[in-house]
mmCIF file of C-alpha atoms in Angstrom:
data_model
loop_
_atom_site.group_PDB
_atom_site.id
_atom_site.type_symbol
_atom_site.label_atom_id
_atom_site.label_comp_id
_atom_site.label_asym_id
_atom_site.label_seq_id
_atom_site.Cartn_x
_atom_site.Cartn_y
_atom_site.Cartn_z
ATOM 1 C CA MET A 1354 250.505 103.509 95.686
ATOM 2 C CA THR A 1355 254.332 101.737 94.031
ATOM 3 C CA LYS A 1356 253.250 99.340 90.829
ATOM 4 C CA ARG A 1357 255.415 96.176 91.083
ATOM 5 C CA ARG A 1358 257.655 95.159 88.825
ATOM 6 C CA VAL A 1359 255.965 91.665 87.800
ATOM 7 C CA ALA A 1360 257.559 89.371 85.095
ATOM 8 C CA ILE A 1361 255.355 87.420 82.857
ATOM 9 C CA THR A 1362 257.044 83.888 81.546
ATOM 10 C CA MET A 1363 255.545 82.906 78.802
ATOM 11 C CA GLY A 1364 255.189 79.011 79.381
ATOM 12 C CA ASP A 1365 255.111 76.557 77.129
ATOM 13 C CA PRO A 1366 255.319 78.603 73.441
ATOM 14 C CA ALA A 1367 253.149 75.760 71.427
ATOM 15 C CA GLY A 1368 250.483 76.420 74.127
ATOM 16 C CA ILE A 1369 247.905 79.031 74.981
ATOM 17 C CA GLY A 1370 250.448 80.859 76.813
ATOM 18 C CA PRO A 1371 251.474 83.421 73.501
ATOM 19 C CA GLU A 1372 248.325 83.944 72.635
ATOM 20 C CA ILE A 1373 246.852 84.638 76.520
ATOM 21 C CA ILE A 1374 249.592 87.257 76.685
ATOM 22 C CA VAL A 1375 248.914 89.197 73.710
ATOM 23 C CA LYS A 1376 245.157 89.216 74.100
ATOM 24 C CA ALA A 1377 245.701 89.836 77.976
ATOM 25 C CA PHE A 1378 247.845 92.949 77.076
ATOM 26 C CA ALA A 1379 245.281 93.893 74.332
ATOM 27 C CA GLN A 1380 242.130 94.172 76.109
ATOM 28 C CA GLU A 1381 243.246 95.174 79.443
ATOM 29 C CA ASP A 1382 245.591 97.975 80.706
ATOM 30 C CA ILE A 1383 247.687 95.754 82.662
ATOM 31 C CA TYR A 1384 250.022 98.771 82.892
ATOM 32 C CA LYS A 1385 247.521 99.792 85.485
ATOM 33 C CA ILE A 1386 247.851 97.138 87.504
ATOM 34 C CA CYS A 1387 251.757 96.629 87.713
ATOM 35 C CA ASN A 1388 255.237 97.061 85.423
ATOM 36 C CA PRO A 1389 255.052 94.308 83.508
ATOM 37 C CA ILE A 1390 257.660 92.269 81.802
ATOM 38 C CA VAL A 1391 257.260 89.387 79.638
ATOM 39 C CA ILE A 1392 260.327 86.598 79.351
ATOM 40 C CA GLY A 1393 260.015 84.520 76.058
ATOM 41 C CA ASP A 1394 260.759 85.315 72.489
ATOM 42 C CA ARG A 1395 259.527 88.135 70.584
ATOM 43 C CA SER A 1396 259.180 86.035 67.252
ATOM 44 C CA ILE A 1397 256.664 83.988 69.199
ATOM 45 C CA ILE A 1398 254.443 87.193 69.983
ATOM 46 C CA LYS A 1399 254.652 88.478 66.405
ATOM 47 C CA GLU A 1400 254.581 84.689 65.067
ATOM 48 C CA VAL A 1401 250.413 84.303 66.794
ATOM 49 C CA ILE A 1402 249.684 87.599 66.356
ATOM 50 C CA LYS A 1403 249.684 86.707 62.848
ATOM 51 C CA LYS A 1404 248.321 83.496 62.980
ATOM 52 C CA ILE A 1405 245.448 84.376 65.343
ATOM 53 C CA GLY A 1406 244.685 87.758 63.350
ATOM 54 C CA ILE A 1407 244.575 90.065 66.375
ATOM 55 C CA ASP A 1408 244.872 93.615 65.427
ATOM 56 C CA PHE A 1409 247.519 94.270 67.999
ATOM 57 C CA ASP A 1410 251.192 95.932 67.857
ATOM 58 C CA PRO A 1411 253.445 93.956 69.782
ATOM 59 C CA ASP A 1412 255.868 96.446 70.365
ATOM 60 C CA ASN A 1413 253.344 97.307 73.205
ATOM 61 C CA ILE A 1414 254.309 94.647 75.471
ATOM 62 C CA GLU A 1415 258.073 94.860 77.264
ATOM 63 C CA LEU A 1416 259.812 91.395 76.479
ATOM 64 C CA LEU A 1417 263.321 89.999 77.273
ATOM 65 C CA ASN A 1418 263.797 88.164 74.336
ATOM 66 C CA LEU A 1419 265.538 85.170 74.610
ATOM 67 C CA ASN A 1420 265.321 84.090 71.100
ATOM 68 C CA GLU A 1421 264.822 79.924 72.242
ATOM 69 C CA ILE A 1422 262.685 79.747 69.270
ATOM 70 C CA PRO A 1423 265.364 80.955 66.712
ATOM 71 C CA ASN A 1424 262.377 79.392 64.042
ATOM 72 C CA PRO A 1425 258.647 80.003 64.950
ATOM 73 C CA ALA A 1426 257.157 79.118 61.715
ATOM 74 C CA LYS A 1427 258.614 75.730 62.340
ATOM 75 C CA LEU A 1428 257.984 75.190 66.227
ATOM 76 C CA ILE A 1429 254.556 72.500 66.665
ATOM 77 C CA LYS A 1430 252.085 74.116 67.784
ATOM 78 C CA GLY A 1431 249.551 72.490 69.738
ATOM 79 C CA ALA A 1432 251.757 69.776 71.077
ATOM 80 C CA PRO A 1433 255.169 69.012 73.487
ATOM 81 C CA SER A 1434 258.192 68.957 72.127
ATOM 82 C CA GLU A 1435 261.900 68.768 73.325
ATOM 83 C CA GLU A 1436 262.321 72.362 71.655
ATOM 84 C CA SER A 1437 259.269 74.319 73.860
ATOM 85 C CA GLY A 1438 259.703 72.246 77.248
ATOM 86 C CA ARG A 1439 263.208 73.825 76.760
ATOM 87 C CA ALA A 1440 262.231 76.895 76.322
ATOM 88 C CA SER A 1441 259.694 76.960 78.533
ATOM 89 C CA PHE A 1442 262.058 75.821 81.491
ATOM 90 C CA SER A 1443 264.256 78.842 80.391
ATOM 91 C CA TYR A 1444 262.251 81.542 80.675
ATOM 92 C CA ILE A 1445 261.437 80.648 84.212
ATOM 93 C CA ARG A 1446 264.770 80.519 84.929
ATOM 94 C CA LYS A 1447 265.161 84.060 83.657
ATOM 95 C CA ALA A 1448 262.509 85.185 85.817
ATOM 96 C CA VAL A 1449 264.060 83.932 88.749
ATOM 97 C CA GLU A 1450 267.653 85.186 87.954
ATOM 98 C CA LEU A 1451 265.646 88.420 87.778
ATOM 99 C CA TYR A 1452 264.709 88.586 90.880
ATOM 100 C CA ARG A 1453 267.506 87.331 92.685
ATOM 101 C CA LEU A 1454 269.059 90.563 90.902
ATOM 102 C CA GLY A 1455 266.175 92.961 92.426
ATOM 103 C CA ILE A 1456 264.469 93.637 89.305
ATOM 104 C CA ILE A 1457 261.384 92.276 89.459
ATOM 105 C CA GLN A 1458 258.743 91.515 92.726
ATOM 106 C CA ALA A 1459 256.628 88.632 91.673
ATOM 107 C CA ILE A 1460 256.865 86.217 88.652
ATOM 108 C CA VAL A 1461 253.402 85.206 87.236
ATOM 109 C CA THR A 1462 253.756 81.553 84.785
ATOM 110 C CA CYS A 1463 251.862 80.787 82.151
ATOM 111 C CA PRO A 1464 250.928 76.920 81.383
ATOM 112 C CA ILE A 1465 254.035 74.346 80.558
ATOM 113 C CA THR A 1466 253.437 70.980 80.506
ATOM 114 C CA LYS A 1467 255.137 67.792 82.300
ATOM 115 C CA ILE A 1468 255.594 65.814 78.971
ATOM 116 C CA ALA A 1469 256.971 68.632 77.721
ATOM 117 C CA LEU A 1470 259.529 68.881 80.354
ATOM 118 C CA ARG A 1471 260.389 65.045 79.962
ATOM 119 C CA MET A 1472 260.970 65.307 76.343
ATOM 120 C CA ALA A 1473 263.652 68.008 76.933
ATOM 121 C CA GLY A 1474 265.303 65.729 79.700
ATOM 122 C CA LEU A 1475 263.913 67.781 82.611
ATOM 123 C CA PRO A 1476 263.060 66.673 85.935
ATOM 124 C CA TRP A 1477 260.122 68.046 87.121
ATOM 125 C CA LEU A 1478 256.538 67.984 87.033
ATOM 126 C CA GLY A 1479 255.658 71.600 86.798
ATOM 127 C CA HIS A 1480 256.376 74.676 88.082
ATOM 128 C CA THR A 1481 256.515 74.021 91.993
ATOM 129 C CA ASP A 1482 258.222 72.097 92.212
ATOM 130 C CA MET A 1483 261.050 73.659 89.789
ATOM 131 C CA LEU A 1484 260.352 76.890 91.167
ATOM 132 C CA ALA A 1485 261.245 75.411 94.637
ATOM 133 C CA GLU A 1486 264.286 73.523 93.138
ATOM 134 C CA LEU A 1487 265.674 76.537 91.777
ATOM 135 C CA THR A 1488 265.052 78.582 94.920
ATOM 136 C CA ASP A 1489 266.540 76.007 96.993
ATOM 137 C CA THR A 1490 262.666 75.583 99.021
ATOM 138 C CA ASP A 1491 262.548 72.876 101.073
ATOM 139 C CA ASP A 1492 258.836 72.935 102.035
ATOM 140 C CA TYR A 1493 255.678 74.891 99.901
ATOM 141 C CA ALA A 1494 252.069 74.058 99.283
ATOM 142 C CA MET A 1495 249.797 75.115 96.199
ATOM 143 C CA ALA A 1496 246.920 76.745 96.273
ATOM 144 C CA PHE A 1497 244.303 78.065 94.539
ATOM 145 C CA TYR A 1498 242.126 81.817 94.962
ATOM 146 C CA CYS A 1499 238.774 83.369 93.567
ATOM 147 C CA GLU A 1500 236.862 85.433 95.186
ATOM 148 C CA GLN A 1501 234.323 82.501 96.276
ATOM 149 C CA LEU A 1502 237.066 80.276 97.138
ATOM 150 C CA LYS A 1503 240.046 79.295 98.317
ATOM 151 C CA VAL A 1504 241.797 75.715 98.642
ATOM 152 C CA ILE A 1505 245.286 74.837 99.599
ATOM 153 C CA LEU A 1506 246.406 71.172 98.848
ATOM 154 C CA THR A 1507 248.031 68.991 101.181
ATOM 155 C CA THR A 1508 249.539 66.341 98.600
ATOM 156 C CA ILE A 1509 250.273 67.788 95.087
ATOM 157 C CA HIS A 1510 250.895 65.716 92.342
ATOM 158 C CA VAL A 1511 250.768 61.876 92.748
ATOM 159 C CA PRO A 1512 249.175 59.176 91.881
ATOM 160 C CA LEU A 1513 245.884 58.416 93.996
ATOM 161 C CA LYS A 1514 247.153 55.302 95.510
ATOM 162 C CA ASP A 1515 249.497 57.080 96.562
ATOM 163 C CA VAL A 1516 247.856 60.011 98.595
ATOM 164 C CA PRO A 1517 247.068 57.929 101.575
ATOM 165 C CA HIS A 1518 250.780 56.943 102.648
ATOM 166 C CA LEU A 1519 251.363 60.763 102.213
ATOM 167 C CA VAL A 1520 248.861 61.986 104.365
ATOM 168 C CA LYS A 1521 250.835 62.216 107.942
ATOM 169 C CA LYS A 1522 249.656 64.458 110.849
ATOM 170 C CA GLU A 1523 253.260 66.239 110.016
ATOM 171 C CA LYS A 1524 252.434 67.470 106.703
ATOM 172 C CA VAL A 1525 248.909 67.794 107.575
ATOM 173 C CA ILE A 1526 250.483 70.592 110.212
ATOM 174 C CA LYS A 1527 252.637 71.773 107.622
ATOM 175 C CA THR A 1528 249.820 72.631 104.827
ATOM 176 C CA ILE A 1529 247.157 74.401 107.723
ATOM 177 C CA PHE A 1530 250.267 77.003 108.305
ATOM 178 C CA PHE A 1531 250.269 77.268 105.088
ATOM 179 C CA ALA A 1532 246.890 78.146 104.872
ATOM 180 C CA LYS A 1533 247.500 80.429 107.400
ATOM 181 C CA LYS A 1534 250.665 82.217 105.814
ATOM 182 C CA ALA A 1535 248.589 82.337 102.316
ATOM 183 C CA CYS A 1536 245.454 83.863 104.144
ATOM 184 C CA ASP A 1537 247.976 86.212 104.800
ATOM 185 C CA MET A 1538 248.870 86.904 101.991
ATOM 186 C CA LEU A 1539 245.553 87.846 100.442
ATOM 187 C CA GLN A 1540 245.458 90.097 104.024
ATOM 188 C CA ILE A 1541 242.647 87.977 105.610
ATOM 189 C CA GLU A 1542 243.229 87.899 109.429
ATOM 190 C CA ASN A 1543 242.458 85.759 112.005
ATOM 191 C CA PRO A 1544 241.363 83.284 108.493
ATOM 192 C CA ARG A 1545 238.567 80.141 109.519
ATOM 193 C CA ILE A 1546 240.742 77.396 108.209
ATOM 194 C CA ALA A 1547 239.193 74.239 107.283
ATOM 195 C CA VAL A 1548 240.540 70.477 107.003
ATOM 196 C CA CYS A 1549 238.816 68.353 105.030
ATOM 197 C CA GLY A 1550 238.801 64.424 105.583
ATOM 198 C CA LEU A 1551 240.667 62.434 103.445
ATOM 199 C CA ASN A 1552 237.557 58.843 103.244
ATOM 200 C CA PRO A 1553 234.177 59.648 102.339
ATOM 201 C CA HIS A 1554 231.960 61.282 105.171
ATOM 202 C CA ALA A 1555 235.828 61.996 107.163
ATOM 203 C CA GLY A 1556 235.953 58.606 107.946
ATOM 204 C CA GLU A 1557 232.417 57.573 109.509
ATOM 205 C CA GLU A 1558 234.847 57.477 112.653
ATOM 206 C CA GLY A 1559 237.217 55.187 111.511
ATOM 207 C CA ILE A 1560 234.479 52.920 109.385
ATOM 208 C CA MET A 1561 235.499 53.614 106.047
ATOM 209 C CA GLY A 1562 239.022 54.468 107.256
ATOM 210 C CA ARG A 1563 241.582 55.621 109.750
ATOM 211 C CA GLU A 1564 243.308 58.577 108.283
ATOM 212 C CA GLU A 1565 240.843 60.677 109.757
ATOM 213 C CA ILE A 1566 241.839 59.646 113.627
ATOM 214 C CA ASP A 1567 245.602 58.748 113.403
ATOM 215 C CA GLU A 1568 246.720 61.479 111.174
ATOM 216 C CA ILE A 1569 244.294 64.264 110.208
ATOM 217 C CA LYS A 1570 242.525 64.651 114.096
ATOM 218 C CA PRO A 1571 245.785 64.798 115.539
ATOM 219 C CA ALA A 1572 247.409 67.912 113.116
ATOM 220 C CA ILE A 1573 244.121 69.939 113.708
ATOM 221 C CA LYS A 1574 244.225 69.280 117.568
ATOM 222 C CA GLU A 1575 248.277 70.882 117.799
ATOM 223 C CA ALA A 1576 247.854 73.575 115.215
ATOM 224 C CA LYS A 1577 244.588 74.564 117.410
ATOM 225 C CA ALA A 1578 246.902 74.812 120.760
ATOM 226 C CA LEU A 1579 249.525 76.843 118.888
ATOM 227 C CA GLY A 1580 246.839 79.172 118.380
ATOM 228 C CA ILE A 1581 245.782 78.995 114.579
ATOM 229 C CA ASN A 1582 241.782 78.864 113.996
ATOM 230 C CA VAL A 1583 241.424 75.607 112.617
ATOM 231 C CA SER A 1584 238.770 72.937 112.570
ATOM 232 C CA GLY A 1585 237.688 69.490 110.976
ATOM 233 C CA PRO A 1586 237.655 67.053 109.436
ATOM 234 C CA TYR A 1587 235.163 67.424 107.337
ATOM 235 C CA PRO A 1588 233.267 65.467 104.799
ATOM 236 C CA ALA A 1589 235.115 66.629 100.908
ATOM 237 C CA ASP A 1590 230.728 66.771 100.083
ATOM 238 C CA THR A 1591 230.357 69.554 102.198
ATOM 239 C CA ILE A 1592 233.219 71.326 103.531
ATOM 240 C CA PHE A 1593 233.229 73.238 99.858
ATOM 241 C CA LYS A 1594 229.712 74.130 99.880
ATOM 242 C CA LYS A 1595 230.183 75.606 103.443
ATOM 243 C CA ALA A 1596 233.216 77.565 102.300
ATOM 244 C CA LEU A 1597 231.673 79.263 99.530
ATOM 245 C CA ASP A 1598 228.699 80.687 101.865
ATOM 246 C CA GLY A 1599 231.256 82.227 103.985
ATOM 247 C CA GLU A 1600 231.569 79.671 106.411
ATOM 248 C CA PHE A 1601 235.244 79.613 106.059
ATOM 249 C CA ASP A 1602 237.858 81.451 104.220
ATOM 250 C CA ILE A 1603 240.153 78.570 103.281
ATOM 251 C CA VAL A 1604 239.856 74.703 102.827
ATOM 252 C CA VAL A 1605 243.309 72.205 103.510
ATOM 253 C CA ALA A 1606 242.334 70.138 101.150
ATOM 254 C CA MET A 1607 244.387 66.064 100.994
ATOM 255 C CA TYR A 1608 244.778 65.707 97.571
ATOM 256 C CA HIS A 1609 244.647 67.275 93.846
ATOM 257 C CA ASP A 1610 241.488 66.502 92.588
ATOM 258 C CA GLN A 1611 239.301 67.024 96.222
ATOM 259 C CA ALA A 1612 240.068 70.421 95.855
ATOM 260 C CA LEU A 1613 240.555 71.312 92.189
ATOM 261 C CA ALA A 1614 237.323 69.711 90.874
ATOM 262 C CA PRO A 1615 235.047 72.213 93.157
ATOM 263 C CA PHE A 1616 237.705 74.721 92.261
ATOM 264 C CA LYS A 1617 237.477 74.759 88.767
ATOM 265 C CA LEU A 1618 233.674 74.461 88.700
ATOM 266 C CA ILE A 1619 232.845 77.771 89.947
ATOM 267 C CA ALA A 1620 235.933 79.558 88.554
ATOM 268 C CA PHE A 1621 237.689 78.162 85.602
ATOM 269 C CA GLN A 1622 237.770 81.093 83.755
ATOM 270 C CA LYS A 1623 238.736 83.533 86.904
ATOM 271 C CA GLY A 1624 240.508 81.424 89.346
ATOM 272 C CA VAL A 1625 244.124 81.456 90.085
ATOM 273 C CA ASN A 1626 247.327 78.929 91.235
ATOM 274 C CA PHE A 1627 249.663 80.620 93.467
ATOM 275 C CA THR A 1628 252.789 78.622 95.539
ATOM 276 C CA VAL A 1629 253.224 79.393 99.431
ATOM 277 C CA GLY A 1630 256.221 79.552 100.656
ATOM 278 C CA LEU A 1631 258.885 80.310 97.844
ATOM 279 C CA PRO A 1632 261.368 83.999 98.646
ATOM 280 C CA PHE A 1633 258.861 85.442 95.854
ATOM 281 C CA ILE A 1634 254.863 85.792 95.286
ATOM 282 C CA ARG A 1635 254.506 83.862 91.958
ATOM 283 C CA THR A 1636 251.036 83.183 90.169
ATOM 284 C CA SER A 1637 249.436 81.198 87.603
ATOM 285 C CA PRO A 1638 246.247 80.212 85.611
ATOM 286 C CA ASP A 1639 244.211 77.586 87.110
ATOM 287 C CA HIS A 1640 244.475 75.848 83.585
ATOM 288 C CA GLY A 1641 246.743 74.413 81.624
ATOM 289 C CA THR A 1642 248.482 75.019 77.992
ATOM 290 C CA ALA A 1643 244.748 73.725 75.849
ATOM 291 C CA TYR A 1644 247.521 72.003 73.667
ATOM 292 C CA ASP A 1645 243.904 71.649 71.389
ATOM 293 C CA ILE A 1646 242.514 75.353 70.731
ATOM 294 C CA ALA A 1647 246.242 76.681 70.617
ATOM 295 C CA TRP A 1648 246.847 78.970 68.037
ATOM 296 C CA GLN A 1649 243.726 79.358 67.170
ATOM 297 C CA GLY A 1650 242.574 82.376 68.534
ATOM 298 C CA LYS A 1651 239.836 80.702 71.141
ATOM 299 C CA ALA A 1652 241.951 81.205 73.888
ATOM 300 C CA ASP A 1653 239.796 82.772 76.813
ATOM 301 C CA PRO A 1654 242.901 85.155 78.655
ATOM 302 C CA THR A 1655 240.874 86.181 82.110
ATOM 303 C CA SER A 1656 242.922 83.580 84.427
ATOM 304 C CA LEU A 1657 245.828 85.405 82.932
ATOM 305 C CA ILE A 1658 244.693 88.703 83.793
ATOM 306 C CA GLU A 1659 243.657 87.798 87.577
ATOM 307 C CA ALA A 1660 246.975 85.697 88.272
ATOM 308 C CA ILE A 1661 248.482 89.555 87.168
ATOM 309 C CA LYS A 1662 246.298 91.146 90.034
ATOM 310 C CA LEU A 1663 246.585 88.706 92.430
ATOM 311 C CA ALA A 1664 250.477 89.187 92.353
ATOM 312 C CA SER A 1665 250.296 92.602 92.074
ATOM 313 C CA ARG A 1666 248.230 92.716 95.134
ATOM 314 C CA MET A 1667 250.197 90.235 97.249
ATOM 315 C CA VAL A 1668 253.271 91.888 96.492
ATOM 316 C CA ILE A 1669 254.408 94.361 99.927
ATOM 317 C CA VAL A 1670 256.279 97.162 98.918
#
């Protein structure tokens, strides 16, 4: 089988991205999975190796050096900054350029933060909307994968108070179709898609809210009529257990924490975030920059390794 060419962006250099890259390459033969190229700063890789005291030759990593951090000793480690936010964006933009040139087939992104992006004067909330704008993608969805559970979000990074106003029939239908596409990417045939309700007990027939009756049920009915194997809405306090037990292949959640609380409970070290709707495969570890443990030798590379494996698996050549 042809090995895929995968770009791995360093993420926020002040976070755990550089450390988990080094550890992934040191303890796992990434080259058996794909042909990887890291996009970042070689000086940062050398600095993190020295800082955490790992026995690893930085030349073992094929790296496109953007030299965004000319003096890594002066970089504020473990905290967001304008410099780290600017570098985070630069690595991602270069990865998209490589895709457009046909050099890579997939992108794996190490964590970034909204705060650092804002400090650098950048408008995005994270990777998902940034990549969508860089690729002129209008419709997309955020999904999460582990062997036991797959979830996809109807709304992403919005305040909880705004969620009910965004849960509309058209948006739920789009997310159901993205759930089907996510399963296609994962080679799951005729997937069984479950849809969460928004309210406790899925609204209890309107007693606890009408979003299920007015928006979610009509969306499910329409998607069914179009041939999608979908059902619900189900109460969020039971549906994830049913999916975990194998009754469903993927769960459509209405908002971020509804899906991510149960998902990370079972898969924090091995979970993978992936974007549905982009013109290329994009995966990421399911955790953040972890500034509190960055550059201390404490970061676990498992989720990054799983993200590289999943990206390689999903690319069709």
